[in-house]
Amino acid sequence: MLNLSDLKKDLHKLANTKRKKILQNFFKTGPGQYGEGDVFLGVTVPQSRSIAKKYADLSLDDTKRLLNSKIHEERLVAILLLVHKYQNSEDKKPIVDYYLKNSKKINNWDLVDLSAPKILGNFLLDKNKSILYKLSKSKNLWERRISIISTHTFILNHRFSDTLKISEILLNDEHDLIHKAVGWMLREVGKKDEKILERFLKKHYKKMPRTMLRYAIEKFPEKKRKSYLNDLI
């Protein structure tokens, strides 16, 4: 039976020194950067997905141990396994509870984006969403990103109110990764209902960070997009 030790061996066999340097730069692992101290092997996401597929039957306990790793790709595989286990579990609440309890270990944007909508967003679709509002006010960058990215599942189900409310909470956030995340989710709202997005923008666009606005209006016709941007000059 395949175990955690086997998984790590298979993953480390895929290590690539050249790609490792590229990823450490891309995910901002330098002093003072958002991914400071994160350790990479240089394994691609498709390769990580293949490993997760191979070890889909890894126990939940071993998956939890993997999420505690200092190595980014090991945490990534753990996240992919958690998503798989959530989707294939009859009792999903223990996995959601674990996810929330260990949210600070989901500590880079790829880990958040690959898991928050599929676990937390899916679970909360027809439930009380107060935890998202709590996360949106967290001092932890990744918890704030989880709060907005989780709403992607709501958007796909034509439910926009929580995305808009959490976007308002995060309007004055200082971090670029939150600006991008909020702008992205607003853009997704616009894909489903452009009028709802425009109502939000007319109320807030002058005080939105420029990156957030650019992401939100990315799919607008060029003339309309420029009218928003030029109005800020």
PDB file of C-alpha atoms in Angstrom:
ATOM      1  CA  MET A   1       0.000   0.000   0.000  1.00  0.00           C
ATOM      2  CA  LEU A   2       1.341   3.429  -0.962  1.00  0.00           C
ATOM      3  CA  ASN A   3       2.158   5.621   2.001  1.00  0.00           C
ATOM      4  CA  LEU A   4       3.361   9.116   2.836  1.00  0.00           C
ATOM      5  CA  SER A   5       7.019   8.135   2.557  1.00  0.00           C
ATOM      6  CA  ASP A   6       6.427   6.807  -0.970  1.00  0.00           C
ATOM      7  CA  LEU A   7       4.619  10.002  -1.939  1.00  0.00           C
ATOM      8  CA  LYS A   8       7.471  12.202  -0.783  1.00  0.00           C
ATOM      9  CA  LYS A   9      10.014  10.061  -2.639  1.00  0.00           C
ATOM     10  CA  ASP A  10       7.994  10.290  -5.858  1.00  0.00           C
ATOM     11  CA  LEU A  11       7.565  14.023  -5.472  1.00  0.00           C
ATOM     12  CA  HIS A  12      11.223  14.691  -4.738  1.00  0.00           C
ATOM     13  CA  LYS A  13      12.258  12.677  -7.798  1.00  0.00           C
ATOM     14  CA  LEU A  14      10.595  15.419  -9.861  1.00  0.00           C
ATOM     15  CA  ALA A  15      12.666  18.199  -8.276  1.00  0.00           C
ATOM     16  CA  ASN A  16      14.183  20.633 -10.756  1.00  0.00           C
ATOM     17  CA  THR A  17      16.867  23.068  -9.586  1.00  0.00           C
ATOM     18  CA  LYS A  18      16.376  25.537 -12.436  1.00  0.00           C
ATOM     19  CA  ARG A  19      12.594  25.595 -12.015  1.00  0.00           C
ATOM     20  CA  LYS A  20      12.995  25.860  -8.244  1.00  0.00           C
ATOM     21  CA  LYS A  21      14.754  29.225  -8.625  1.00  0.00           C
ATOM     22  CA  ILE A  22      12.055  30.448 -10.995  1.00  0.00           C
ATOM     23  CA  LEU A  23       9.264  29.438  -8.622  1.00  0.00           C
ATOM     24  CA  GLN A  24      10.953  30.949  -5.568  1.00  0.00           C
ATOM     25  CA  ASN A  25      11.119  34.239  -7.419  1.00  0.00           C
ATOM     26  CA  PHE A  26       7.585  33.955  -8.823  1.00  0.00           C
ATOM     27  CA  PHE A  27       6.067  33.198  -5.411  1.00  0.00           C
ATOM     28  CA  LYS A  28       8.030  35.989  -3.705  1.00  0.00           C
ATOM     29  CA  THR A  29      10.001  33.987  -1.145  1.00  0.00           C
ATOM     30  CA  GLY A  30      12.590  36.658  -0.396  1.00  0.00           C
ATOM     31  CA  PRO A  31      12.976  38.579   2.894  1.00  0.00           C
ATOM     32  CA  GLY A  32       9.920  40.732   3.583  1.00  0.00           C
ATOM     33  CA  GLN A  33       7.946  39.279   0.669  1.00  0.00           C
ATOM     34  CA  TYR A  34       4.604  37.522   1.072  1.00  0.00           C
ATOM     35  CA  GLY A  35       6.085  34.034   0.586  1.00  0.00           C
ATOM     36  CA  GLU A  36       9.166  34.642   2.691  1.00  0.00           C
ATOM     37  CA  GLY A  37      10.954  31.423   3.586  1.00  0.00           C
ATOM     38  CA  ASP A  38       8.782  29.119   1.478  1.00  0.00           C
ATOM     39  CA  VAL A  39      10.823  26.197   0.134  1.00  0.00           C
ATOM     40  CA  PHE A  40      10.315  24.889  -3.398  1.00  0.00           C
ATOM     41  CA  LEU A  41      11.384  21.709  -5.157  1.00  0.00           C
ATOM     42  CA  GLY A  42      10.688  22.966  -8.667  1.00  0.00           C
ATOM     43  CA  VAL A  43       7.747  20.628  -9.368  1.00  0.00           C
ATOM     44  CA  THR A  44       4.985  21.814 -11.719  1.00  0.00           C
ATOM     45  CA  VAL A  45       1.280  21.885 -10.846  1.00  0.00           C
ATOM     46  CA  PRO A  46       0.442  19.174 -13.430  1.00  0.00           C
ATOM     47  CA  GLN A  47       3.137  16.982 -11.892  1.00  0.00           C
ATOM     48  CA  SER A  48       1.731  17.652  -8.421  1.00  0.00           C
ATOM     49  CA  ARG A  49      -1.743  16.737  -9.662  1.00  0.00           C
ATOM     50  CA  SER A  50      -0.389  13.447 -10.991  1.00  0.00           C
ATOM     51  CA  ILE A  51       1.148  12.664  -7.613  1.00  0.00           C
ATOM     52  CA  ALA A  52      -2.107  13.536  -5.843  1.00  0.00           C
ATOM     53  CA  LYS A  53      -4.030  11.276  -8.227  1.00  0.00           C
ATOM     54  CA  LYS A  54      -1.628   8.411  -7.636  1.00  0.00           C
ATOM     55  CA  TYR A  55      -1.939   8.789  -3.854  1.00  0.00           C
ATOM     56  CA  ALA A  56      -5.660   9.581  -3.780  1.00  0.00           C
ATOM     57  CA  ASP A  57      -6.178   6.886  -1.148  1.00  0.00           C
ATOM     58  CA  LEU A  58      -3.602   8.342   1.250  1.00  0.00           C
ATOM     59  CA  SER A  59      -5.109   8.484   4.727  1.00  0.00           C
ATOM     60  CA  LEU A  60      -6.501  11.751   6.006  1.00  0.00           C
ATOM     61  CA  ASP A  61      -3.989  11.659   8.881  1.00  0.00           C
ATOM     62  CA  ASP A  62      -1.070  11.421   6.439  1.00  0.00           C
ATOM     63  CA  THR A  63      -2.609  14.180   4.329  1.00  0.00           C
ATOM     64  CA  LYS A  64      -2.707  16.373   7.416  1.00  0.00           C
ATOM     65  CA  ARG A  65       0.945  15.582   8.143  1.00  0.00           C
ATOM     66  CA  LEU A  66       1.805  16.604   4.585  1.00  0.00           C
ATOM     67  CA  LEU A  67       0.089  19.979   5.017  1.00  0.00           C
ATOM     68  CA  ASN A  68       2.497  20.697   7.888  1.00  0.00           C
ATOM     69  CA  SER A  69       5.474  20.465   5.523  1.00  0.00           C
ATOM     70  CA  LYS A  70       7.836  23.383   4.968  1.00  0.00           C
ATOM     71  CA  ILE A  71       8.026  22.400   1.292  1.00  0.00           C
ATOM     72  CA  HIS A  72       5.542  24.194  -0.928  1.00  0.00           C
ATOM     73  CA  GLU A  73       4.837  21.340  -3.330  1.00  0.00           C
ATOM     74  CA  GLU A  74       4.175  18.946  -0.446  1.00  0.00           C
ATOM     75  CA  ARG A  75       1.572  21.361   0.915  1.00  0.00           C
ATOM     76  CA  LEU A  76       0.179  21.726  -2.600  1.00  0.00           C
ATOM     77  CA  VAL A  77      -0.281  17.970  -2.946  1.00  0.00           C
ATOM     78  CA  ALA A  78      -1.878  17.926   0.515  1.00  0.00           C
ATOM     79  CA  ILE A  79      -4.351  20.594  -0.621  1.00  0.00           C
ATOM     80  CA  LEU A  80      -5.198  18.644  -3.782  1.00  0.00           C
ATOM     81  CA  LEU A  81      -5.746  15.525  -1.657  1.00  0.00           C
ATOM     82  CA  LEU A  82      -7.975  17.448   0.770  1.00  0.00           C
ATOM     83  CA  VAL A  83     -10.113  18.654  -2.125  1.00  0.00           C
ATOM     84  CA  HIS A  84     -10.394  15.085  -3.412  1.00  0.00           C
ATOM     85  CA  LYS A  85     -11.310  13.753   0.018  1.00  0.00           C
ATOM     86  CA  TYR A  86     -13.879  16.524   0.529  1.00  0.00           C
ATOM     87  CA  GLN A  87     -15.526  15.823  -2.828  1.00  0.00           C
ATOM     88  CA  ASN A  88     -15.687  12.087  -2.135  1.00  0.00           C
ATOM     89  CA  SER A  89     -16.736  12.203   1.510  1.00  0.00           C
ATOM     90  CA  GLU A  90     -20.297  11.808   2.771  1.00  0.00           C
ATOM     91  CA  ASP A  91     -19.476  13.706   5.959  1.00  0.00           C
ATOM     92  CA  LYS A  92     -17.732  16.827   4.702  1.00  0.00           C
ATOM     93  CA  LYS A  93     -17.805  18.888   7.892  1.00  0.00           C
ATOM     94  CA  PRO A  94     -14.683  17.364   9.530  1.00  0.00           C
ATOM     95  CA  ILE A  95     -12.624  18.275   6.470  1.00  0.00           C
ATOM     96  CA  VAL A  96     -14.034  21.807   6.437  1.00  0.00           C
ATOM     97  CA  ASP A  97     -13.334  22.167  10.165  1.00  0.00           C
ATOM     98  CA  TYR A  98      -9.766  20.984   9.617  1.00  0.00           C
ATOM     99  CA  TYR A  99      -9.359  23.373   6.677  1.00  0.00           C
ATOM    100  CA  LEU A 100     -10.468  26.338   8.780  1.00  0.00           C
ATOM    101  CA  LYS A 101      -8.396  25.325  11.791  1.00  0.00           C
ATOM    102  CA  ASN A 102      -5.289  25.103   9.587  1.00  0.00           C
ATOM    103  CA  SER A 103      -5.996  28.023   7.257  1.00  0.00           C
ATOM    104  CA  LYS A 104      -2.675  29.683   8.098  1.00  0.00           C
ATOM    105  CA  LYS A 105      -0.879  26.707   6.538  1.00  0.00           C
ATOM    106  CA  ILE A 106      -2.650  27.399   3.236  1.00  0.00           C
ATOM    107  CA  ASN A 107      -0.100  30.127   2.887  1.00  0.00           C
ATOM    108  CA  ASN A 108       0.302  31.090  -0.734  1.00  0.00           C
ATOM    109  CA  TRP A 109      -2.140  32.236  -3.369  1.00  0.00           C
ATOM    110  CA  ASP A 110      -2.057  29.011  -5.408  1.00  0.00           C
ATOM    111  CA  LEU A 111      -2.917  26.929  -2.345  1.00  0.00           C
ATOM    112  CA  VAL A 112      -5.841  29.218  -1.563  1.00  0.00           C
ATOM    113  CA  ASP A 113      -7.132  29.416  -5.122  1.00  0.00           C
ATOM    114  CA  LEU A 114      -7.047  25.646  -5.677  1.00  0.00           C
ATOM    115  CA  SER A 115      -8.931  24.852  -2.493  1.00  0.00           C
ATOM    116  CA  ALA A 116     -11.095  27.658  -1.082  1.00  0.00           C
ATOM    117  CA  PRO A 117     -13.945  27.513  -3.639  1.00  0.00           C
ATOM    118  CA  LYS A 118     -13.972  23.714  -3.810  1.00  0.00           C
ATOM    119  CA  ILE A 119     -13.963  23.138  -0.056  1.00  0.00           C
ATOM    120  CA  LEU A 120     -15.190  26.143   1.906  1.00  0.00           C
ATOM    121  CA  GLY A 121     -17.212  27.774  -0.866  1.00  0.00           C
ATOM    122  CA  ASN A 122     -18.931  24.523  -1.767  1.00  0.00           C
ATOM    123  CA  PHE A 123     -19.714  23.703   1.850  1.00  0.00           C
ATOM    124  CA  LEU A 124     -21.161  27.130   2.634  1.00  0.00           C
ATOM    125  CA  LEU A 125     -23.257  27.460  -0.506  1.00  0.00           C
ATOM    126  CA  ASP A 126     -26.522  26.836   1.362  1.00  0.00           C
ATOM    127  CA  LYS A 127     -25.278  27.594   4.868  1.00  0.00           C
ATOM    128  CA  ASN A 128     -24.557  30.551   7.113  1.00  0.00           C
ATOM    129  CA  LYS A 129     -21.562  32.412   5.711  1.00  0.00           C
ATOM    130  CA  SER A 130     -20.505  34.401   8.770  1.00  0.00           C
ATOM    131  CA  ILE A 131     -17.123  32.641   8.874  1.00  0.00           C
ATOM    132  CA  LEU A 132     -16.213  34.307   5.557  1.00  0.00           C
ATOM    133  CA  TYR A 133     -16.858  37.743   7.034  1.00  0.00           C
ATOM    134  CA  LYS A 134     -14.698  36.865  10.019  1.00  0.00           C
ATOM    135  CA  LEU A 135     -11.893  35.715   7.700  1.00  0.00           C
ATOM    136  CA  SER A 136     -12.246  38.881   5.610  1.00  0.00           C
ATOM    137  CA  LYS A 137     -11.229  40.929   8.649  1.00  0.00           C
ATOM    138  CA  SER A 138      -8.337  38.674   9.655  1.00  0.00           C
ATOM    139  CA  LYS A 139      -4.835  40.081  10.048  1.00  0.00           C
ATOM    140  CA  ASN A 140      -3.636  37.061   8.068  1.00  0.00           C
ATOM    141  CA  LEU A 141      -3.326  37.734   4.330  1.00  0.00           C
ATOM    142  CA  TRP A 142      -4.231  34.187   3.320  1.00  0.00           C
ATOM    143  CA  GLU A 143      -7.376  34.079   5.441  1.00  0.00           C
ATOM    144  CA  ARG A 144      -8.545  37.312   3.810  1.00  0.00           C
ATOM    145  CA  ARG A 145      -7.867  35.821   0.379  1.00  0.00           C
ATOM    146  CA  ILE A 146      -9.745  32.650   1.359  1.00  0.00           C
ATOM    147  CA  SER A 147     -12.759  34.794   2.292  1.00  0.00           C
ATOM    148  CA  ILE A 148     -13.162  36.320  -1.164  1.00  0.00           C
ATOM    149  CA  ILE A 149     -11.966  33.420  -3.332  1.00  0.00           C
ATOM    150  CA  SER A 150     -14.394  31.040  -1.588  1.00  0.00           C
ATOM    151  CA  THR A 151     -17.252  33.082  -3.056  1.00  0.00           C
ATOM    152  CA  HIS A 152     -16.345  31.944  -6.569  1.00  0.00           C
ATOM    153  CA  THR A 153     -18.599  28.943  -5.964  1.00  0.00           C
ATOM    154  CA  PHE A 154     -21.473  31.286  -5.090  1.00  0.00           C
ATOM    155  CA  ILE A 155     -20.885  33.284  -8.264  1.00  0.00           C
ATOM    156  CA  LEU A 156     -21.015  30.135 -10.383  1.00  0.00           C
ATOM    157  CA  ASN A 157     -24.427  29.531  -8.818  1.00  0.00           C
ATOM    158  CA  HIS A 158     -25.594  33.096  -9.623  1.00  0.00           C
ATOM    159  CA  ARG A 159     -25.386  34.247  -6.002  1.00  0.00           C
ATOM    160  CA  PHE A 160     -23.491  37.518  -5.865  1.00  0.00           C
ATOM    161  CA  SER A 161     -24.378  39.287  -2.616  1.00  0.00           C
ATOM    162  CA  ASP A 162     -21.606  37.819  -0.448  1.00  0.00           C
ATOM    163  CA  THR A 163     -18.955  38.525  -3.084  1.00  0.00           C
ATOM    164  CA  LEU A 164     -20.080  42.148  -3.242  1.00  0.00           C
ATOM    165  CA  LYS A 165     -20.275  42.571   0.544  1.00  0.00           C
ATOM    166  CA  ILE A 166     -16.859  41.021   1.141  1.00  0.00           C
ATOM    167  CA  SER A 167     -15.423  43.092  -1.700  1.00  0.00           C
ATOM    168  CA  GLU A 168     -16.648  46.209   0.101  1.00  0.00           C
ATOM    169  CA  ILE A 169     -14.919  45.067   3.295  1.00  0.00           C
ATOM    170  CA  LEU A 170     -11.669  44.536   1.380  1.00  0.00           C
ATOM    171  CA  LEU A 171     -11.777  47.749  -0.667  1.00  0.00           C
ATOM    172  CA  ASN A 172      -9.193  49.406   1.547  1.00  0.00           C
ATOM    173  CA  ASP A 173      -6.969  46.371   1.984  1.00  0.00           C
ATOM    174  CA  GLU A 174      -3.316  47.290   1.545  1.00  0.00           C
ATOM    175  CA  HIS A 175      -2.087  44.067  -0.096  1.00  0.00           C
ATOM    176  CA  ASP A 176      -1.788  43.665  -3.848  1.00  0.00           C
ATOM    177  CA  LEU A 177      -2.803  39.999  -3.657  1.00  0.00           C
ATOM    178  CA  ILE A 178      -6.131  41.042  -2.165  1.00  0.00           C
ATOM    179  CA  HIS A 179      -6.594  43.740  -4.811  1.00  0.00           C
ATOM    180  CA  LYS A 180      -6.110  41.079  -7.491  1.00  0.00           C
ATOM    181  CA  ALA A 181      -8.374  38.544  -5.767  1.00  0.00           C
ATOM    182  CA  VAL A 182     -11.237  40.998  -5.274  1.00  0.00           C
ATOM    183  CA  GLY A 183     -10.908  42.327  -8.814  1.00  0.00           C
ATOM    184  CA  TRP A 184     -10.923  38.783 -10.157  1.00  0.00           C
ATOM    185  CA  MET A 185     -14.096  37.840  -8.270  1.00  0.00           C
ATOM    186  CA  LEU A 186     -15.817  41.052  -9.350  1.00  0.00           C
ATOM    187  CA  ARG A 187     -14.892  40.244 -12.935  1.00  0.00           C
ATOM    188  CA  GLU A 188     -16.474  36.808 -12.479  1.00  0.00           C
ATOM    189  CA  VAL A 189     -19.655  38.493 -11.228  1.00  0.00           C
ATOM    190  CA  GLY A 190     -19.604  40.661 -14.342  1.00  0.00           C
ATOM    191  CA  LYS A 191     -19.385  37.601 -16.580  1.00  0.00           C
ATOM    192  CA  LYS A 192     -22.667  36.411 -15.088  1.00  0.00           C
ATOM    193  CA  ASP A 193     -24.393  39.794 -14.771  1.00  0.00           C
ATOM    194  CA  GLU A 194     -22.632  42.905 -16.045  1.00  0.00           C
ATOM    195  CA  LYS A 195     -25.312  45.245 -14.698  1.00  0.00           C
ATOM    196  CA  ILE A 196     -24.698  44.092 -11.120  1.00  0.00           C
ATOM    197  CA  LEU A 197     -20.982  44.671 -11.528  1.00  0.00           C
ATOM    198  CA  GLU A 198     -21.544  48.130 -13.001  1.00  0.00           C
ATOM    199  CA  ARG A 199     -23.793  49.123 -10.103  1.00  0.00           C
ATOM    200  CA  PHE A 200     -21.029  48.106  -7.711  1.00  0.00           C
ATOM    201  CA  LEU A 201     -18.383  49.960  -9.730  1.00  0.00           C
ATOM    202  CA  LYS A 202     -20.377  53.178  -9.989  1.00  0.00           C
ATOM    203  CA  LYS A 203     -20.545  53.245  -6.208  1.00  0.00           C
ATOM    204  CA  HIS A 204     -16.927  52.287  -5.506  1.00  0.00           C
ATOM    205  CA  TYR A 205     -14.599  52.584  -8.501  1.00  0.00           C
ATOM    206  CA  LYS A 206     -13.107  55.960  -7.553  1.00  0.00           C
ATOM    207  CA  LYS A 207     -11.811  54.592  -4.251  1.00  0.00           C
ATOM    208  CA  MET A 208     -10.838  51.124  -5.464  1.00  0.00           C
ATOM    209  CA  PRO A 209      -7.124  50.318  -5.782  1.00  0.00           C
ATOM    210  CA  ARG A 210      -6.222  50.617  -9.453  1.00  0.00           C
ATOM    211  CA  THR A 211      -5.147  46.973  -9.717  1.00  0.00           C
ATOM    212  CA  MET A 212      -8.499  45.856  -8.312  1.00  0.00           C
ATOM    213  CA  LEU A 213     -10.343  48.028 -10.805  1.00  0.00           C
ATOM    214  CA  ARG A 214      -8.237  46.836 -13.738  1.00  0.00           C
ATOM    215  CA  TYR A 215      -8.994  43.211 -12.913  1.00  0.00           C
ATOM    216  CA  ALA A 216     -12.706  43.918 -12.419  1.00  0.00           C
ATOM    217  CA  ILE A 217     -13.173  45.673 -15.787  1.00  0.00           C
ATOM    218  CA  GLU A 218     -10.821  43.476 -17.806  1.00  0.00           C
ATOM    219  CA  LYS A 219     -13.641  41.960 -19.896  1.00  0.00           C
ATOM    220  CA  PHE A 220     -15.393  45.260 -20.618  1.00  0.00           C
ATOM    221  CA  PRO A 221     -15.290  46.673 -24.152  1.00  0.00           C
ATOM    222  CA  GLU A 222     -12.184  48.826 -24.569  1.00  0.00           C
ATOM    223  CA  LYS A 223     -14.090  52.121 -24.701  1.00  0.00           C
ATOM    224  CA  LYS A 224     -15.958  51.423 -21.470  1.00  0.00           C
ATOM    225  CA  ARG A 225     -12.810  50.135 -19.784  1.00  0.00           C
ATOM    226  CA  LYS A 226     -10.855  53.247 -20.688  1.00  0.00           C
ATOM    227  CA  SER A 227     -13.656  55.499 -19.481  1.00  0.00           C
ATOM    228  CA  TYR A 228     -13.315  54.045 -15.986  1.00  0.00           C
ATOM    229  CA  LEU A 229      -9.520  54.329 -15.973  1.00  0.00           C
ATOM    230  CA  ASN A 230      -9.371  57.782 -17.525  1.00  0.00           C
ATOM    231  CA  ASP A 231     -11.829  59.126 -14.995  1.00  0.00           C
ATOM    232  CA  LEU A 232      -9.237  58.448 -12.289  1.00  0.00           C
ATOM    233  CA  ILE A 233      -6.502  60.511 -13.940  1.00  0.00           C
TER     234      ILE A 233
END
